[in-house]
Coordinates of C-alpha atoms in Angstrom, one line a residue:
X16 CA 0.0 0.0 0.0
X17 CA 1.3 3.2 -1.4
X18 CA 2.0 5.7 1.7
X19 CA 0.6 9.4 1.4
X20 CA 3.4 11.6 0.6
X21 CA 3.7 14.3 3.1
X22 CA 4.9 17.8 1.4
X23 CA 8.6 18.9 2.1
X24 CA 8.8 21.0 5.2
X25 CA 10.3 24.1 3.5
X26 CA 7.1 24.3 1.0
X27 CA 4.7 24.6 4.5
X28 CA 6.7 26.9 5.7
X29 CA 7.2 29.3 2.4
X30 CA 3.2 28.7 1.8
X31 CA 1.4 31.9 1.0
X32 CA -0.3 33.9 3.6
X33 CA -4.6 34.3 3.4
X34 CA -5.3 36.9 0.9
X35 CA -7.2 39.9 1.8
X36 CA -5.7 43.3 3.7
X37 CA -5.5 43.2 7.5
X38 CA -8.3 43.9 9.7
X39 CA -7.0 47.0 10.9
X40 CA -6.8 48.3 7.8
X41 CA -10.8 47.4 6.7
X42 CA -12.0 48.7 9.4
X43 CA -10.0 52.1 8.7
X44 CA -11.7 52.2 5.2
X45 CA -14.8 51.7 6.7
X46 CA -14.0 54.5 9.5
X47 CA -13.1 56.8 6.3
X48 CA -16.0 55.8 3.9
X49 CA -18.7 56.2 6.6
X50 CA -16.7 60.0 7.5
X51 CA -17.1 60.7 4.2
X52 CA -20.3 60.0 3.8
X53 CA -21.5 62.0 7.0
X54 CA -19.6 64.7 5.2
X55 CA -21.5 64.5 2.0
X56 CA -24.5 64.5 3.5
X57 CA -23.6 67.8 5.0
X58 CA -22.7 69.3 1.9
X59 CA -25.7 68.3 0.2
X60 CA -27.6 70.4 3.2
X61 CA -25.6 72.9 3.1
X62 CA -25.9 73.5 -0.5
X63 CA -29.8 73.0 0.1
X64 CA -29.8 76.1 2.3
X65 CA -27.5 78.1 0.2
X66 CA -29.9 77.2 -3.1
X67 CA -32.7 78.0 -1.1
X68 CA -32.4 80.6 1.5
X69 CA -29.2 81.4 -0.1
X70 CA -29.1 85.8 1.4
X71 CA -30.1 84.0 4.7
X72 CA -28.4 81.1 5.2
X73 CA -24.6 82.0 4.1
X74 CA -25.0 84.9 5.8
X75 CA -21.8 85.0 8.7
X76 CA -24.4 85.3 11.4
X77 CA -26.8 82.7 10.8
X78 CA -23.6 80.3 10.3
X79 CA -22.2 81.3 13.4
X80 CA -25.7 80.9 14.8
X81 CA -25.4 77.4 13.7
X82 CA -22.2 76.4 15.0
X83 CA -23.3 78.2 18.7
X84 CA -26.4 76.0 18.7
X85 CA -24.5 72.7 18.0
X86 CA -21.9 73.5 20.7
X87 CA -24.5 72.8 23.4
X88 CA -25.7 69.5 22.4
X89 CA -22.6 69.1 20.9
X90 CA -21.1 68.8 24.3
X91 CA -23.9 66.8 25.6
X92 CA -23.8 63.8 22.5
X93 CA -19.6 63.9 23.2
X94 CA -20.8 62.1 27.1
X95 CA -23.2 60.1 25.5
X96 CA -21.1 58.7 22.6
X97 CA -18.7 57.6 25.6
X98 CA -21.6 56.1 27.4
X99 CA -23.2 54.2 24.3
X100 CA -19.3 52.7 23.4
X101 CA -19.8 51.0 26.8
X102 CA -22.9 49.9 25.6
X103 CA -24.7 51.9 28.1
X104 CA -27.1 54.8 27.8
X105 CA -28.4 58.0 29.4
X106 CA -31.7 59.0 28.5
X107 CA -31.5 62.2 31.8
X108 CA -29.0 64.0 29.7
X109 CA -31.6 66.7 29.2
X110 CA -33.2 66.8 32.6
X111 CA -29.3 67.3 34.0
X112 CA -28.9 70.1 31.6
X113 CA -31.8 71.9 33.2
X114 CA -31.3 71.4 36.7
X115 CA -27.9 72.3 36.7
X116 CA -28.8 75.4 34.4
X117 CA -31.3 76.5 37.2
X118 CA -29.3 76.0 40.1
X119 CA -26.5 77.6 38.9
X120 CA -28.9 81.0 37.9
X121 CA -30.6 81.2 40.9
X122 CA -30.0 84.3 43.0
X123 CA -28.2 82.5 45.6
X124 CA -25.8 81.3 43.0
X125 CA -25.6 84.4 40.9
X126 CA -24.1 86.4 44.2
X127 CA -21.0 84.4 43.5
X128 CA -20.5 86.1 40.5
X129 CA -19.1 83.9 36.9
X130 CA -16.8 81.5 39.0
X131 CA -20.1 80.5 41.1
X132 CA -22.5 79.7 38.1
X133 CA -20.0 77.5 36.4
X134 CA -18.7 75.7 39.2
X135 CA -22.5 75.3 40.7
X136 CA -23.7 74.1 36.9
X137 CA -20.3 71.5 36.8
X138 CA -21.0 70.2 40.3
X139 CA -24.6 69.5 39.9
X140 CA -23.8 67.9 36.4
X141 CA -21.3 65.3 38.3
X142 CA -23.3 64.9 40.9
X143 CA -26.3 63.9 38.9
X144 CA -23.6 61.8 37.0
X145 CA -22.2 60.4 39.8
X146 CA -26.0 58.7 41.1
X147 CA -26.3 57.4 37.7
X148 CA -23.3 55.7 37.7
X149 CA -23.5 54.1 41.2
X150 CA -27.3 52.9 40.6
X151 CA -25.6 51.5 37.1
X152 CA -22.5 50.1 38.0
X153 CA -22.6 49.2 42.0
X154 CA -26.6 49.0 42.4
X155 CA -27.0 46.7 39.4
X156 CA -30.1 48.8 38.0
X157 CA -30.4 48.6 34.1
X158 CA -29.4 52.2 32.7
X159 CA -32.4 52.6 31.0
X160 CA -34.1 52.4 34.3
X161 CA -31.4 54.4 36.2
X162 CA -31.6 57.0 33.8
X163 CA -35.2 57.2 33.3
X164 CA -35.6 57.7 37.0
X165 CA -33.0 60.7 37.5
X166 CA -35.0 62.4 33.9
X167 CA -38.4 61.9 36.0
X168 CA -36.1 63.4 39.5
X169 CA -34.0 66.1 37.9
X170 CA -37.1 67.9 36.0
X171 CA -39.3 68.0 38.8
X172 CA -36.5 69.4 40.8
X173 CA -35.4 72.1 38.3
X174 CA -39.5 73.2 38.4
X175 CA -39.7 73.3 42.2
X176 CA -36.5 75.2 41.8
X177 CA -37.6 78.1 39.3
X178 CA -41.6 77.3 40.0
X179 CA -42.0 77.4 36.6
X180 CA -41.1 80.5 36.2
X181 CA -37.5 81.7 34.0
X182 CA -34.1 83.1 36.0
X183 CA -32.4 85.5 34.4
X184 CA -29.2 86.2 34.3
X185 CA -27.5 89.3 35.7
X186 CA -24.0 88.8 35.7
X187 CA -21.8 90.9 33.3
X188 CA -19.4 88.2 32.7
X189 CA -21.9 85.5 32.1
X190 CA -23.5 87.8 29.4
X191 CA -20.7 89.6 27.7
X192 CA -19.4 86.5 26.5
X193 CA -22.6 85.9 24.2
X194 CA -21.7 89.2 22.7
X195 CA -20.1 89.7 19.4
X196 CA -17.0 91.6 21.0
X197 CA -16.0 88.1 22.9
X198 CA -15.6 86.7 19.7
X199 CA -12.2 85.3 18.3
X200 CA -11.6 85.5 15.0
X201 CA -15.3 85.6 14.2
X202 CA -15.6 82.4 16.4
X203 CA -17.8 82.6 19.3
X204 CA -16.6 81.4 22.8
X205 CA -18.9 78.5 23.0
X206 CA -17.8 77.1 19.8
X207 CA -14.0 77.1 21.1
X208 CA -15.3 75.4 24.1
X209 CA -16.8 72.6 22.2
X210 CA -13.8 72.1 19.9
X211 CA -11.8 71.6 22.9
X212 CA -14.2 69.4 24.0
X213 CA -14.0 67.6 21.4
X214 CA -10.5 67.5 21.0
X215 CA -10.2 66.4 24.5
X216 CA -12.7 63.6 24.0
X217 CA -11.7 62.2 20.7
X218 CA -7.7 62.0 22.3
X219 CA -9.0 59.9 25.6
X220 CA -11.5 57.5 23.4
X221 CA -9.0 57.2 20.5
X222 CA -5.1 57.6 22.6
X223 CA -5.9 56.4 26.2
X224 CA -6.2 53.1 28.2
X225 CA -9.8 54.6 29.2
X226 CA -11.0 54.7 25.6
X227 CA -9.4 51.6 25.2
X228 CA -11.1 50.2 28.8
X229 CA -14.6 51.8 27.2
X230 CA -14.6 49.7 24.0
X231 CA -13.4 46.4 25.6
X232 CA -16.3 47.1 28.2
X233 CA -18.9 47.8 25.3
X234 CA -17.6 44.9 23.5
X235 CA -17.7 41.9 26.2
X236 CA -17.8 43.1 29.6
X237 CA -16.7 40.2 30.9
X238 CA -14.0 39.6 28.6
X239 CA -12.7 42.7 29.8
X240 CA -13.8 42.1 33.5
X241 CA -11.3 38.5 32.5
X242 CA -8.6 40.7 31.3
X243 CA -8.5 42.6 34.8
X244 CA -10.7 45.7 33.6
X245 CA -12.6 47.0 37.3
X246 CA -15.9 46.8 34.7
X247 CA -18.1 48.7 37.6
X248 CA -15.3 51.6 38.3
X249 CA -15.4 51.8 34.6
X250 CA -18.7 52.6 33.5
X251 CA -19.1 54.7 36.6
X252 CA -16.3 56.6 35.2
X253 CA -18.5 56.7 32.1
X254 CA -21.1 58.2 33.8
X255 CA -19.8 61.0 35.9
X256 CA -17.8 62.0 32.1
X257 CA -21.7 62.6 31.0
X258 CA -22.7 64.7 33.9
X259 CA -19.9 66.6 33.0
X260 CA -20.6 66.7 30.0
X261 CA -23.7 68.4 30.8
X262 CA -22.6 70.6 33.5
X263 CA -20.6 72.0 30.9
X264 CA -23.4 72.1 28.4
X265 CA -25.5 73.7 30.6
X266 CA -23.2 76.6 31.1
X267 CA -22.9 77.6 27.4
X268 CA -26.9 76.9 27.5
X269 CA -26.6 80.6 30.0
X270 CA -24.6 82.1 28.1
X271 CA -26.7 81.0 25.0
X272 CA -29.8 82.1 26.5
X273 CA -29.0 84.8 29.8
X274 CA -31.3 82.5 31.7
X275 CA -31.8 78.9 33.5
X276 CA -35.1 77.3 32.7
X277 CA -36.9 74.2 33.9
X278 CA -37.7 73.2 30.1
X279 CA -33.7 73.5 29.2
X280 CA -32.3 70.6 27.4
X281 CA -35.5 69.2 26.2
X282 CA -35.1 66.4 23.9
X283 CA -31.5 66.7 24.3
X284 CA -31.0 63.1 24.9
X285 CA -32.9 62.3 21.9
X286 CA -31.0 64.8 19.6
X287 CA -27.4 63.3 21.7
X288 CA -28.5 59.5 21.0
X289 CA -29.4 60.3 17.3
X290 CA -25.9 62.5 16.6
X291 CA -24.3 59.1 17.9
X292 CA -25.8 56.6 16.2
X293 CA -25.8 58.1 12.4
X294 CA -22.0 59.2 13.4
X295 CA -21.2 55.4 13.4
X296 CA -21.2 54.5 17.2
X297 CA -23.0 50.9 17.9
X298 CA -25.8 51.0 20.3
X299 CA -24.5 47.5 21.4
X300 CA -21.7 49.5 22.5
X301 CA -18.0 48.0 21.4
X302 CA -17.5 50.9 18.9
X303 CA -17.4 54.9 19.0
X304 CA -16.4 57.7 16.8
X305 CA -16.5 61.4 18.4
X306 CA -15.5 62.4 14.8
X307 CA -19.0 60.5 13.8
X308 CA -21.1 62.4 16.7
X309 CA -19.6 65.7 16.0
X310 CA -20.5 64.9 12.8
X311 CA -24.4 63.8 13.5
X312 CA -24.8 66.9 15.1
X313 CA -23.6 69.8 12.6
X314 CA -26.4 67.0 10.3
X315 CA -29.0 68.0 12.8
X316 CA -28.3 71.3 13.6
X317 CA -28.4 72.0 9.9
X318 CA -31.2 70.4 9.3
X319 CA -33.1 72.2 12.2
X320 CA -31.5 76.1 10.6
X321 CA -33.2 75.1 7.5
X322 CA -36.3 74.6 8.2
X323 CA -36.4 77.6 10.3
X324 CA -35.6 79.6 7.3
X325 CA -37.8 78.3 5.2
X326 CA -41.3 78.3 7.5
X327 CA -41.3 74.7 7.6
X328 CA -43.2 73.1 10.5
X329 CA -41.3 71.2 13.4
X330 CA -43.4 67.9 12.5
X331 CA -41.7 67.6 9.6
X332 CA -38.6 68.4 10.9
X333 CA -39.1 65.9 13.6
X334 CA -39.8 63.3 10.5
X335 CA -37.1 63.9 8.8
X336 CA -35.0 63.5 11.4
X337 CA -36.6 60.1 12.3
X338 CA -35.9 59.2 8.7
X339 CA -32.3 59.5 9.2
X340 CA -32.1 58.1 12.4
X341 CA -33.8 54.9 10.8
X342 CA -31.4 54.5 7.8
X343 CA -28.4 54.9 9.9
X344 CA -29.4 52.0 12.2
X345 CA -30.0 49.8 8.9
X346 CA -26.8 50.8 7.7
X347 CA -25.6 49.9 10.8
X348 CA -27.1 46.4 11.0
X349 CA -26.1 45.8 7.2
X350 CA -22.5 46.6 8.0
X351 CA -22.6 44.5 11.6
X352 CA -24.0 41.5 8.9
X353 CA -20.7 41.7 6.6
X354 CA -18.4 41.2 9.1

């Protein structure tokens, strides 16, 4: 009987590698092609506005206008796209905005002069941030229910605050930076605030062992609780970096506005939690892009300026915004199927 001939060493060694590019380098393209496309998208709306409020809509105010308006939520949908990595979520996002807007506006507060209001609007945002994260992460409550409960807790607490009724600002400082003449170079403070935000947030998800920490927790949380990852100081990490997040928006929100209001940050967590999604990050968690977010939300706040200018109603705003939301999460489920 004829043995099977084995093949010479040398030849299994010298054997050609699997075809096909690393995997670092698909999901690179795929980083790019799904940037690009967010950026397209953009163009084609700005182009929309320029062909049809074109006096209005180019105009260097109502652009500025734009960027000012996306700084707030801006800030907010940075938090949450850290949250939503870890495969958590934060539906009080808004309700922390407002509470920490009012408290820091009251008259109390506003006797401490600028320092006061921001330090009283970062503090509250924390702390808020902070009850989330130990209910979440040491209390074992699902974050849907966690968060729920402090939207339902921080709103009535901002309106027993203010009693329904607006705070207004009266601090110099606090105002005079909504002004033209705090400008730099044409770029309102708020919108340097949120670039730095950004900056910041897109180093520490992207350049950090935290980032790193927040995927592997998002991905398998306990395959990184295996690899010694404290899984519970993690994503209560996570969630005092939202109520900061917030504090911080709800800061620029005074400035913004010269006011606290119980009905501050309204929908915010919606608008934050959209931005995410169509910027590429997984609800599942295990994957984030600030690029993405930042992204989402120049889409929105675009799409919002708009329809403004043209007299269109919010309903169909609020469609159209649901339309996108929609495709992105089929896109996302069509890519999550190819690999």
């Amino acid at each position: 009987m004829t043995q099977p001939v084995s093949p010479p060493r040398d030849s299994i060694d010298k054997a050609p590698a699997a075809s096909g590019p690393p995997a670092w380098r698909t999901m690179l393209f795929r980083a790019d092609v799904r940037t690009l496309s967010l950026l397209g998208v953009l163009a084609a709306l700005i182009l929309i506005g320029g062909v049809t409020r074109p006096d209005e809509f180019l105009d260097t105010r109502n652009l500025q206008l734009v960027l000012t308006q996306a700084s707030v939520i801006g800030v907010v949908t940075v938090g949450m796209t850290f949250v939503i990595t870890s495969g958590g979520i934060d539906l009080s996002v808004g309700a922390i905005v407002a509470l920490a807007s009012v408290w820091a506006t009251t008259v109390a507060t506003q006797e401490y002069g600028f320092a006061g209001i921001l330090f009283t609007a970062v503090i509250v945002g924390v702390g808020c941030g902070l009850v989330n994260g130990l209910l979440i992460a040491y209390g074992g409550m699902v974050p849907f229910i966690a968060t729920l409960a402090m939207l339902a807790s921080a709103r009535g607490l901002a309106l027993q605050i203010t009693d329904g009724s607006t705070q207004v600002v009266t601090v110099d400082a606090i105002l005079d930076l909504g002004e033209r003449d705090a400008y730099v170079l044409g770029i309102p403070p708020l919108v340097l605030v949120f670039a730095l935000v950004t900056i910041i947030g897109w180093l520490v998800l992207n350049r950090t062992t935290f980032g790193r920490r927040t995927v592997a927790v998002g991905g398998n949380a306990e395959a990184a609780r295996l690899a010694g990852i404290d899984v519970r100081r993690q994503r209560l990490y996570l969630y005092l970096l939202s109520g900061l997040c917030c504090g911080i928006a709800a800061f620029l929100l005074i400035v913004l506005s010269g006011s606290g209001q119980n009905t501050n940050g309204n929908l915010y967590e919606l608008d934050a939690i959209a931005a995410a999604i169509i910027g590429g990050t997984l609800l599942s968690g295990g994957r984030g892009t600030i690029t993405g977010s930042v992204l989402g939300v120049l889409i929105f706040t675009t799409i919002t300026n708009i329809f403004a200018l043209n007299n269109l109603q919010s309903d169909v705003q609020q469609i159209a915004k649901g339309a996108i939301i929609v495709a992105a999460v089929l896109v996302q489920r069509r890519t999550a199927s190819t690999t």
